[in-house]
C-alpha positions as MATLAB code, in Angstrom:
seq = 'MEIWFFGFIIVIVGFSLLYYGYIEKKKYEYKGKELELEQKKLDLRMKELEHSSINKESVEK';
ca = [
       0.000    0.000    0.000;
       2.791    2.434    0.875;
       4.598    1.845   -2.400;
       1.561    3.044   -4.366;
       1.327    6.150   -2.247;
       5.005    7.046   -2.762;
       4.774    6.217   -6.463;
       1.793    8.541   -6.767;
       3.677   11.322   -4.949;
       6.681   10.861   -7.246;
       4.475   11.070  -10.342;
       2.745   14.219   -9.070;
       6.077   15.887   -8.261;
       7.439   14.865  -11.669;
       4.495   16.372  -13.531;
       4.662   19.570  -11.505;
       8.387   19.920  -12.298;
       7.708   19.357  -15.987;
       4.985   21.990  -15.914;
       7.255   24.448  -14.064;
       9.999   23.880  -16.636;
       7.540   24.432  -19.480;
       6.341   27.726  -17.973;
       9.909   28.945  -17.389;
      10.839   28.027  -20.964;
       7.920   30.055  -22.302;
       8.918   33.047  -20.153;
      12.484   32.806  -21.453;
      11.306   32.637  -25.076;
       9.001   35.631  -24.529;
      11.838   37.714  -23.069;
      14.029   36.728  -26.008;
      11.421   37.927  -28.467;
      11.008   41.190  -26.545;
      14.752   41.804  -26.678;
      14.820   40.944  -30.368;
      12.073   43.470  -31.110;
      13.812   46.119  -29.019;
      17.040   45.536  -30.949;
      15.198   45.892  -34.274;
      13.660   49.177  -33.088;
      17.070   50.484  -32.089;
      18.561   49.429  -35.425;
      15.799   51.236  -37.311;
      16.279   54.337  -35.173;
      20.021   54.292  -35.872;
      19.392   53.995  -39.617;
      16.944   56.910  -39.463;
      19.481   59.054  -37.645;
      22.252   58.114  -40.072;
      19.985   58.833  -42.999;
      18.965   62.218  -41.621;
      22.591   63.176  -40.911;
      23.578   62.162  -44.472;
      20.740   64.287  -45.870;
      21.818   67.293  -43.751;
      25.404   66.968  -45.000;
      24.293   66.802  -48.634;
      22.096   69.897  -48.197;
      24.960   71.838  -46.630;
      27.254   71.166  -49.637;
];
Protein backbone atom coordinates (compact mmCIF):
# COMPACT_ATOMS: atom_id res chain seq x y z
CA MET A 1 0.00 0.00 0.00
CA GLU A 2 2.79 2.43 0.87
CA ILE A 3 4.60 1.84 -2.40
CA TRP A 4 1.56 3.04 -4.37
CA PHE A 5 1.33 6.15 -2.25
CA PHE A 6 5.00 7.05 -2.76
CA GLY A 7 4.77 6.22 -6.46
CA PHE A 8 1.79 8.54 -6.77
CA ILE A 9 3.68 11.32 -4.95
CA ILE A 10 6.68 10.86 -7.25
CA VAL A 11 4.48 11.07 -10.34
CA ILE A 12 2.74 14.22 -9.07
CA VAL A 13 6.08 15.89 -8.26
CA GLY A 14 7.44 14.87 -11.67
CA PHE A 15 4.50 16.37 -13.53
CA SER A 16 4.66 19.57 -11.51
CA LEU A 17 8.39 19.92 -12.30
CA LEU A 18 7.71 19.36 -15.99
CA TYR A 19 4.99 21.99 -15.91
CA TYR A 20 7.26 24.45 -14.06
CA GLY A 21 10.00 23.88 -16.64
CA TYR A 22 7.54 24.43 -19.48
CA ILE A 23 6.34 27.73 -17.97
CA GLU A 24 9.91 28.94 -17.39
CA LYS A 25 10.84 28.03 -20.96
CA LYS A 26 7.92 30.05 -22.30
CA LYS A 27 8.92 33.05 -20.15
CA TYR A 28 12.48 32.81 -21.45
CA GLU A 29 11.31 32.64 -25.08
CA TYR A 30 9.00 35.63 -24.53
CA LYS A 31 11.84 37.71 -23.07
CA GLY A 32 14.03 36.73 -26.01
CA LYS A 33 11.42 37.93 -28.47
CA GLU A 34 11.01 41.19 -26.55
CA LEU A 35 14.75 41.80 -26.68
CA GLU A 36 14.82 40.94 -30.37
CA LEU A 37 12.07 43.47 -31.11
CA GLU A 38 13.81 46.12 -29.02
CA GLN A 39 17.04 45.54 -30.95
CA LYS A 40 15.20 45.89 -34.27
CA LYS A 41 13.66 49.18 -33.09
CA LEU A 42 17.07 50.48 -32.09
CA ASP A 43 18.56 49.43 -35.42
CA LEU A 44 15.80 51.24 -37.31
CA ARG A 45 16.28 54.34 -35.17
CA MET A 46 20.02 54.29 -35.87
CA LYS A 47 19.39 54.00 -39.62
CA GLU A 48 16.94 56.91 -39.46
CA LEU A 49 19.48 59.05 -37.64
CA GLU A 50 22.25 58.11 -40.07
CA HIS A 51 19.99 58.83 -43.00
CA SER A 52 18.97 62.22 -41.62
CA SER A 53 22.59 63.18 -40.91
CA ILE A 54 23.58 62.16 -44.47
CA ASN A 55 20.74 64.29 -45.87
CA LYS A 56 21.82 67.29 -43.75
CA GLU A 57 25.40 66.97 -45.00
CA SER A 58 24.29 66.80 -48.63
CA VAL A 59 22.10 69.90 -48.20
CA GLU A 60 24.96 71.84 -46.63
CA LYS A 61 27.25 71.17 -49.64
